[in-house]
């Protein structure tokens, strides 16, 4: 498919949304603030990189071949899905949409892992 939206563009959008969520957690939980803000910054950096060129290889001395930005995006999307599920389990009354959010992140992670150049129709 040549039309539609590239899955890595969607991945970038979800990674930025996760970063925003982490910022909210940081504001509401000062004891987690620094860690959540650091996570948010990493997610934003990967969001920009995966939307720009998912095939870029990261420098990793201990990995051969080094992972691509798409590989890292898959990992972060999967981690975010797990994080959302954990937040829901700890606060079911305030996060009723989090299981569906987690599933969307997981599904997109699978699509990016399968084919970072893949596209989804915009009319679905």
CSV table of N, CA and C in Angstrom, one decimal:
chain,number,residue,atom,x,y,z
A,1,UNK,N,0.9,-1.2,0.0
A,1,UNK,CA,0.0,0.0,0.0
A,1,UNK,C,0.9,1.2,0.0
A,2,UNK,N,0.6,2.2,-0.9
A,2,UNK,CA,1.4,3.4,-0.9
A,2,UNK,C,0.7,4.5,-0.3
A,3,UNK,N,-0.6,4.5,-0.1
A,3,UNK,CA,-1.3,5.5,0.6
A,3,UNK,C,-1.4,5.2,2.1
A,4,UNK,N,-2.1,6.0,2.8
A,4,UNK,CA,-2.3,5.8,4.2
A,4,UNK,C,-1.2,6.4,5.0
A,5,UNK,N,-1.2,6.1,6.2
A,5,UNK,CA,-0.2,6.7,7.1
A,5,UNK,C,0.8,5.7,7.6
A,6,UNK,N,2.1,6.0,7.6
A,6,UNK,CA,3.1,5.1,7.9
A,6,UNK,C,3.0,4.8,9.4
A,7,UNK,N,3.2,3.5,9.8
A,7,UNK,CA,3.0,3.1,11.2
A,7,UNK,C,4.0,3.8,12.1
A,8,UNK,N,5.2,4.2,11.6
A,8,UNK,CA,6.1,4.9,12.4
A,8,UNK,C,5.7,6.3,12.7
A,9,UNK,N,4.9,6.9,11.9
A,9,UNK,CA,4.4,8.2,12.2
A,9,UNK,C,3.4,8.1,13.3
A,10,UNK,N,2.6,7.1,13.3
A,10,UNK,CA,1.6,6.8,14.4
A,10,UNK,C,2.4,6.5,15.6
A,11,UNK,N,3.5,5.7,15.5
A,11,UNK,CA,4.3,5.4,16.7
A,11,UNK,C,4.8,6.7,17.3
A,12,UNK,N,5.3,7.6,16.5
A,12,UNK,CA,5.8,8.9,17.0
A,12,UNK,C,4.7,9.6,17.8
A,13,UNK,N,3.5,9.6,17.3
A,13,UNK,CA,2.4,10.3,18.0
A,13,UNK,C,2.0,9.6,19.3
A,14,UNK,N,2.0,8.3,19.3
A,14,UNK,CA,1.7,7.6,20.6
A,14,UNK,C,2.9,7.8,21.6
A,15,UNK,N,4.1,7.8,21.1
A,15,UNK,CA,5.2,8.0,22.0
A,15,UNK,C,5.2,9.4,22.6
A,16,UNK,N,4.8,10.4,21.8
A,16,UNK,CA,4.6,11.8,22.4
A,16,UNK,C,3.4,11.8,23.4
A,17,UNK,N,2.4,11.1,23.1
A,17,UNK,CA,1.3,11.0,24.1
A,17,UNK,C,1.7,10.3,25.4
A,18,UNK,N,2.5,9.3,25.3
A,18,UNK,CA,3.0,8.6,26.5
A,18,UNK,C,3.9,9.6,27.3
A,19,UNK,N,4.7,10.4,26.6
A,19,UNK,CA,5.5,11.4,27.2
A,19,UNK,C,4.7,12.4,28.0
A,20,UNK,N,3.6,12.8,27.4
A,20,UNK,CA,2.7,13.7,28.1
A,20,UNK,C,2.1,13.1,29.3
A,21,UNK,N,1.7,11.8,29.2
A,21,UNK,CA,1.2,11.1,30.4
A,21,UNK,C,2.2,11.0,31.5
A,22,UNK,N,3.5,10.7,31.1
A,22,UNK,CA,4.5,10.7,32.1
A,22,UNK,C,4.7,12.0,32.8
A,23,UNK,N,4.6,13.1,32.0
A,23,UNK,CA,4.7,14.4,32.6
A,23,UNK,C,3.5,14.6,33.7
A,24,UNK,N,2.4,14.2,33.3
A,24,UNK,CA,1.2,14.3,34.3
A,24,UNK,C,1.5,13.5,35.5
A,25,UNK,N,2.0,12.3,35.4
A,25,UNK,CA,2.3,11.5,36.5
A,25,UNK,C,3.4,12.2,37.4
A,26,UNK,N,4.4,12.8,36.7
A,26,UNK,CA,5.4,13.5,37.5
A,26,UNK,C,4.8,14.7,38.3
A,27,UNK,N,3.9,15.4,37.7
A,27,UNK,CA,3.2,16.5,38.4
A,27,UNK,C,2.4,16.0,39.6
A,28,UNK,N,1.8,14.9,39.4
A,28,UNK,CA,0.9,14.4,40.5
A,28,UNK,C,1.6,13.6,41.6
A,29,UNK,N,2.8,13.1,41.2
A,29,UNK,CA,3.6,12.3,42.2
A,29,UNK,C,5.1,12.8,42.2
A,30,UNK,N,5.3,13.8,43.1
A,30,UNK,CA,6.6,14.4,43.1
A,30,UNK,C,7.7,13.4,43.4
A,31,UNK,N,7.5,12.4,44.1
A,31,UNK,CA,8.5,11.4,44.4
A,31,UNK,C,9.0,10.6,43.1
A,32,UNK,N,8.1,10.6,42.1
A,32,UNK,CA,8.4,10.0,40.8
A,32,UNK,C,8.8,11.0,39.8
A,33,UNK,N,8.8,12.3,40.2
A,33,UNK,CA,8.9,13.4,39.2
A,33,UNK,C,10.1,13.3,38.3
A,34,UNK,N,11.3,13.2,38.9
A,34,UNK,CA,12.5,13.1,38.0
A,34,UNK,C,12.5,12.0,37.1
A,35,UNK,N,12.2,10.8,37.6
A,35,UNK,CA,12.2,9.6,36.7
A,35,UNK,C,11.2,9.7,35.6
A,36,UNK,N,10.0,10.2,35.9
A,36,UNK,CA,9.0,10.4,34.9
A,36,UNK,C,9.3,11.4,33.8
A,37,UNK,N,9.9,12.5,34.3
A,37,UNK,CA,10.4,13.5,33.3
A,37,UNK,C,11.5,13.0,32.4
A,38,UNK,N,12.4,12.2,33.0
A,38,UNK,CA,13.4,11.6,32.2
A,38,UNK,C,12.8,10.7,31.1
A,39,UNK,N,11.9,9.9,31.6
A,39,UNK,CA,11.2,9.0,30.6
A,39,UNK,C,10.5,9.7,29.5
A,40,UNK,N,9.8,10.8,29.9
A,40,UNK,CA,9.1,11.6,28.9
A,40,UNK,C,10.1,12.2,27.9
A,41,UNK,N,11.3,12.6,28.3
A,41,UNK,CA,12.3,13.2,27.4
A,41,UNK,C,12.8,12.1,26.4
A,42,UNK,N,13.0,10.9,26.9
A,42,UNK,CA,13.4,9.8,26.0
A,42,UNK,C,12.3,9.5,25.0
A,43,UNK,N,11.1,9.4,25.5
A,43,UNK,CA,10.0,9.1,24.6
A,43,UNK,C,9.9,10.1,23.5
A,44,UNK,N,10.0,11.4,23.8
A,44,UNK,CA,10.0,12.4,22.8
A,44,UNK,C,11.1,12.4,21.8
A,45,UNK,N,12.3,12.1,22.3
A,45,UNK,CA,13.4,11.9,21.4
A,45,UNK,C,13.2,10.8,20.4
A,46,UNK,N,12.8,9.7,20.9
A,46,UNK,CA,12.5,8.5,20.0
A,46,UNK,C,11.3,8.8,19.1
A,47,UNK,N,10.3,9.5,19.6
A,47,UNK,CA,9.2,9.9,18.7
A,47,UNK,C,9.7,10.7,17.5
A,48,UNK,N,10.5,11.6,17.7
A,48,UNK,CA,11.1,12.4,16.6
A,48,UNK,C,11.9,11.6,15.7
A,49,UNK,N,12.8,10.7,16.2
A,49,UNK,CA,13.7,9.9,15.4
A,49,UNK,C,12.9,8.9,14.6
A,50,UNK,N,11.9,8.2,15.2
A,50,UNK,CA,11.3,7.1,14.5
A,50,UNK,C,10.4,7.7,13.3
A,51,UNK,N,9.8,8.9,13.5
A,51,UNK,CA,9.0,9.5,12.5
A,51,UNK,C,9.9,10.0,11.3
A,52,UNK,N,11.2,10.4,11.7
A,52,UNK,CA,12.1,10.9,10.7
A,52,UNK,C,12.7,9.8,9.9
A,53,UNK,N,13.3,8.8,10.5
A,53,UNK,CA,14.0,7.7,9.8
A,53,UNK,C,14.1,6.5,10.7
A,54,UNK,N,13.1,5.6,10.6
A,54,UNK,CA,13.0,4.4,11.5
A,54,UNK,C,14.2,3.4,11.3
A,55,UNK,N,14.9,3.5,10.2
A,55,UNK,CA,16.0,2.6,9.9
A,55,UNK,C,17.3,3.0,10.5
A,56,UNK,N,17.4,4.2,11.1
A,56,UNK,CA,18.6,4.7,11.6
A,56,UNK,C,19.1,3.7,12.7
A,57,UNK,N,20.4,3.3,12.7
A,57,UNK,CA,20.9,2.4,13.6
A,57,UNK,C,21.5,3.2,14.8
A,58,UNK,N,21.3,2.7,16.0
A,58,UNK,CA,21.8,3.3,17.2
A,58,UNK,C,23.2,2.8,17.5
A,59,UNK,N,24.0,3.6,18.0
A,59,UNK,CA,25.3,3.2,18.4
A,59,UNK,C,25.2,2.3,19.7
A,60,UNK,N,25.6,1.1,19.6
A,60,UNK,CA,25.6,0.2,20.7
A,60,UNK,C,26.8,-0.8,20.6
A,61,UNK,N,27.8,-0.5,21.4
A,61,UNK,CA,29.0,-1.3,21.3
A,61,UNK,C,28.8,-2.8,21.6
A,62,UNK,N,27.9,-3.1,22.5
A,62,UNK,CA,27.7,-4.5,22.9
A,62,UNK,C,26.6,-5.2,22.1
A,63,UNK,N,26.1,-4.6,21.0
A,63,UNK,CA,25.1,-5.3,20.2
A,63,UNK,C,25.5,-5.3,18.7
A,64,UNK,N,25.4,-6.5,18.1
A,64,UNK,CA,25.7,-6.6,16.7
A,64,UNK,C,24.7,-7.5,16.0
A,65,UNK,N,23.9,-6.9,15.2
A,65,UNK,CA,23.9,-5.5,14.7
A,65,UNK,C,23.3,-4.6,15.8
A,66,UNK,N,23.6,-3.3,15.7
A,66,UNK,CA,23.0,-2.4,16.7
A,66,UNK,C,21.5,-2.2,16.3
A,67,UNK,N,20.7,-2.0,17.3
A,67,UNK,CA,19.2,-1.8,17.0
A,67,UNK,C,18.9,-0.6,16.2
A,68,UNK,N,17.8,-0.6,15.5
A,68,UNK,CA,17.3,0.6,14.8
A,68,UNK,C,16.5,1.4,15.7
A,69,UNK,N,16.2,2.6,15.3
A,69,UNK,CA,15.3,3.5,16.0
A,69,UNK,C,13.9,2.8,16.1
A,70,UNK,N,13.5,2.1,15.0
A,70,UNK,CA,12.2,1.4,15.0
A,70,UNK,C,12.2,0.3,16.1
A,71,UNK,N,13.4,-0.4,16.3
A,71,UNK,CA,13.5,-1.4,17.4
A,71,UNK,C,13.2,-0.7,18.7
A,72,UNK,N,13.9,0.4,18.9
A,72,UNK,CA,13.7,1.1,20.2
A,72,UNK,C,12.2,1.6,20.4
A,73,UNK,N,11.6,2.1,19.3
A,73,UNK,CA,10.2,2.5,19.4
A,73,UNK,C,9.3,1.3,19.8
A,74,UNK,N,9.6,0.2,19.2
A,74,UNK,CA,8.8,-1.0,19.6
A,74,UNK,C,8.9,-1.3,21.1
A,75,UNK,N,10.1,-1.2,21.6
A,75,UNK,CA,10.4,-1.5,23.0
A,75,UNK,C,9.6,-0.5,23.9
A,76,UNK,N,9.7,0.8,23.5
A,76,UNK,CA,9.1,1.9,24.3
A,76,UNK,C,7.6,1.8,24.2
A,77,UNK,N,7.0,1.5,23.1
A,77,UNK,CA,5.6,1.3,22.9
A,77,UNK,C,5.1,0.1,23.8
A,78,UNK,N,5.9,-1.0,23.8
A,78,UNK,CA,5.5,-2.1,24.6
A,78,UNK,C,5.6,-1.8,26.1
A,79,UNK,N,6.7,-1.1,26.5
A,79,UNK,CA,6.9,-0.7,27.9
A,79,UNK,C,5.7,0.3,28.3
A,80,UNK,N,5.3,1.2,27.4
A,80,UNK,CA,4.2,2.1,27.8
A,80,UNK,C,2.9,1.3,28.0
A,81,UNK,N,2.7,0.3,27.1
A,81,UNK,CA,1.5,-0.5,27.3
A,81,UNK,C,1.5,-1.2,28.7
A,82,UNK,N,2.6,-1.7,29.1
A,82,UNK,CA,2.7,-2.4,30.4
A,82,UNK,C,2.5,-1.3,31.5
A,83,UNK,N,3.1,-0.2,31.3
A,83,UNK,CA,2.9,0.9,32.3
A,83,UNK,C,1.5,1.3,32.5
A,84,UNK,N,0.8,1.5,31.4
A,84,UNK,CA,-0.7,1.8,31.4
A,84,UNK,C,-1.5,0.7,32.1
A,85,UNK,N,-1.2,-0.5,31.9
A,85,UNK,CA,-1.9,-1.6,32.5
A,85,UNK,C,-1.6,-1.6,34.0
A,86,UNK,N,-0.4,-1.3,34.4
A,86,UNK,CA,0.0,-1.3,35.8
A,86,UNK,C,-0.7,-0.2,36.5
A,87,UNK,N,-0.8,1.0,35.9
A,87,UNK,CA,-1.5,2.1,36.5
A,87,UNK,C,-3.0,1.8,36.7
A,88,UNK,N,-3.6,1.2,35.7
A,88,UNK,CA,-5.0,0.8,35.8
A,88,UNK,C,-5.2,-0.2,36.9
A,89,UNK,N,-4.3,-1.2,37.0
A,89,UNK,CA,-4.5,-2.2,38.1
A,89,UNK,C,-4.4,-1.5,39.5
A,90,UNK,N,-3.6,-0.5,39.6
A,90,UNK,CA,-3.4,0.2,40.9
A,90,UNK,C,-4.5,1.3,41.1
A,91,UNK,N,-5.1,1.7,40.0
A,91,UNK,CA,-6.1,2.8,40.1
A,91,UNK,C,-7.3,2.6,39.2
A,92,UNK,N,-8.0,1.5,39.3
A,92,UNK,CA,-9.0,1.1,38.3
A,92,UNK,C,-10.2,2.2,38.3
A,93,UNK,N,-10.4,2.9,39.3
A,93,UNK,CA,-11.5,3.9,39.3
A,93,UNK,C,-11.1,5.1,38.5
A,94,UNK,N,-9.9,5.4,38.3
A,94,UNK,CA,-9.5,6.6,37.6
A,94,UNK,C,-8.9,6.4,36.2
A,95,UNK,N,-8.8,5.2,35.8
A,95,UNK,CA,-8.1,4.9,34.6
A,95,UNK,C,-8.9,3.9,33.7
A,96,UNK,N,-10.2,4.1,33.6
A,96,UNK,CA,-11.0,3.1,32.9
A,96,UNK,C,-10.6,2.9,31.4
A,97,UNK,N,-10.0,3.9,30.8
A,97,UNK,CA,-9.6,3.8,29.4
A,97,UNK,C,-8.2,3.2,29.2
A,98,UNK,N,-7.5,3.1,30.3
A,98,UNK,CA,-6.1,2.6,30.2
A,98,UNK,C,-5.9,1.2,29.6
A,99,UNK,N,-6.8,0.2,29.8
A,99,UNK,CA,-6.6,-1.1,29.2
A,99,UNK,C,-6.7,-0.9,27.6
A,100,UNK,N,-7.7,-0.2,27.1
A,100,UNK,CA,-7.8,0.0,25.7
A,100,UNK,C,-6.6,0.8,25.1
A,101,UNK,N,-6.1,1.7,25.9
A,101,UNK,CA,-4.9,2.5,25.5
A,101,UNK,C,-3.7,1.5,25.4
A,102,UNK,N,-3.5,0.7,26.4
A,102,UNK,CA,-2.5,-0.3,26.5
A,102,UNK,C,-2.5,-1.2,25.3
A,103,UNK,N,-3.7,-1.6,24.9
A,103,UNK,CA,-3.9,-2.5,23.8
A,103,UNK,C,-3.5,-1.8,22.4
A,104,UNK,N,-3.8,-0.6,22.3
A,104,UNK,CA,-3.5,0.2,21.1
A,104,UNK,C,-2.0,0.3,21.0
A,105,UNK,N,-1.3,0.6,22.1
A,105,UNK,CA,0.2,0.7,22.1
A,105,UNK,C,0.8,-0.6,21.7
A,106,UNK,N,0.3,-1.7,22.3
A,106,UNK,CA,0.8,-3.0,22.0
A,106,UNK,C,0.6,-3.4,20.5
A,107,UNK,N,-0.6,-3.1,20.0
A,107,UNK,CA,-0.9,-3.4,18.6
A,107,UNK,C,0.0,-2.7,17.7
A,108,UNK,N,0.2,-1.4,18.0
A,108,UNK,CA,1.1,-0.6,17.1
A,108,UNK,C,2.5,-1.1,17.2
A,109,UNK,N,3.0,-1.5,18.4
A,109,UNK,CA,4.3,-2.0,18.5
A,109,UNK,C,4.5,-3.2,17.6
A,110,UNK,N,3.5,-4.1,17.6
A,110,UNK,CA,3.6,-5.3,16.7
A,110,UNK,C,3.6,-4.9,15.3
A,111,UNK,N,2.9,-3.9,14.9
A,111,UNK,CA,2.9,-3.5,13.4
A,111,UNK,C,4.3,-2.9,13.1
A,112,UNK,N,4.8,-2.1,14.0
A,112,UNK,CA,6.2,-1.5,13.7
A,112,UNK,C,7.2,-2.6,13.6
A,113,UNK,N,7.1,-3.6,14.6
A,113,UNK,CA,8.1,-4.7,14.6
A,113,UNK,C,8.0,-5.5,13.3
A,114,UNK,N,6.8,-5.7,12.8
A,114,UNK,CA,6.6,-6.5,11.6
A,114,UNK,C,7.1,-5.8,10.4
A,115,UNK,N,6.8,-4.5,10.3
A,115,UNK,CA,7.2,-3.7,9.1
A,115,UNK,C,7.2,-2.2,9.4
A,116,UNK,N,8.4,-1.7,9.7
A,116,UNK,CA,8.5,-0.2,10.0
A,116,UNK,C,8.0,0.7,8.9
A,117,UNK,N,8.1,0.2,7.7
A,117,UNK,CA,7.7,0.9,6.5
A,117,UNK,C,6.2,0.7,6.2
A,118,UNK,N,5.5,-0.1,7.0
A,118,UNK,CA,4.1,-0.4,6.7
A,118,UNK,C,3.2,0.8,6.9
A,119,UNK,N,2.1,0.7,6.2
A,119,UNK,CA,1.1,1.8,6.2
A,119,UNK,C,-0.3,1.3,6.6
A,120,UNK,N,-1.0,2.2,7.2
A,120,UNK,CA,-2.4,1.9,7.6
A,120,UNK,C,-3.3,2.8,6.8
A,121,UNK,N,-4.5,2.3,6.3
A,121,UNK,CA,-5.4,3.2,5.6
A,121,UNK,C,-5.9,4.3,6.5
A,122,UNK,N,-6.1,5.4,5.9
A,122,UNK,CA,-6.7,6.5,6.7
A,122,UNK,C,-8.2,6.6,6.7
A,123,UNK,N,-8.8,5.7,5.9
A,123,UNK,CA,-10.3,5.7,5.8
A,123,UNK,C,-10.9,4.6,6.5
A,124,UNK,N,-10.1,3.9,7.4
A,124,UNK,CA,-10.7,2.7,8.1
A,124,UNK,C,-11.5,3.2,9.3
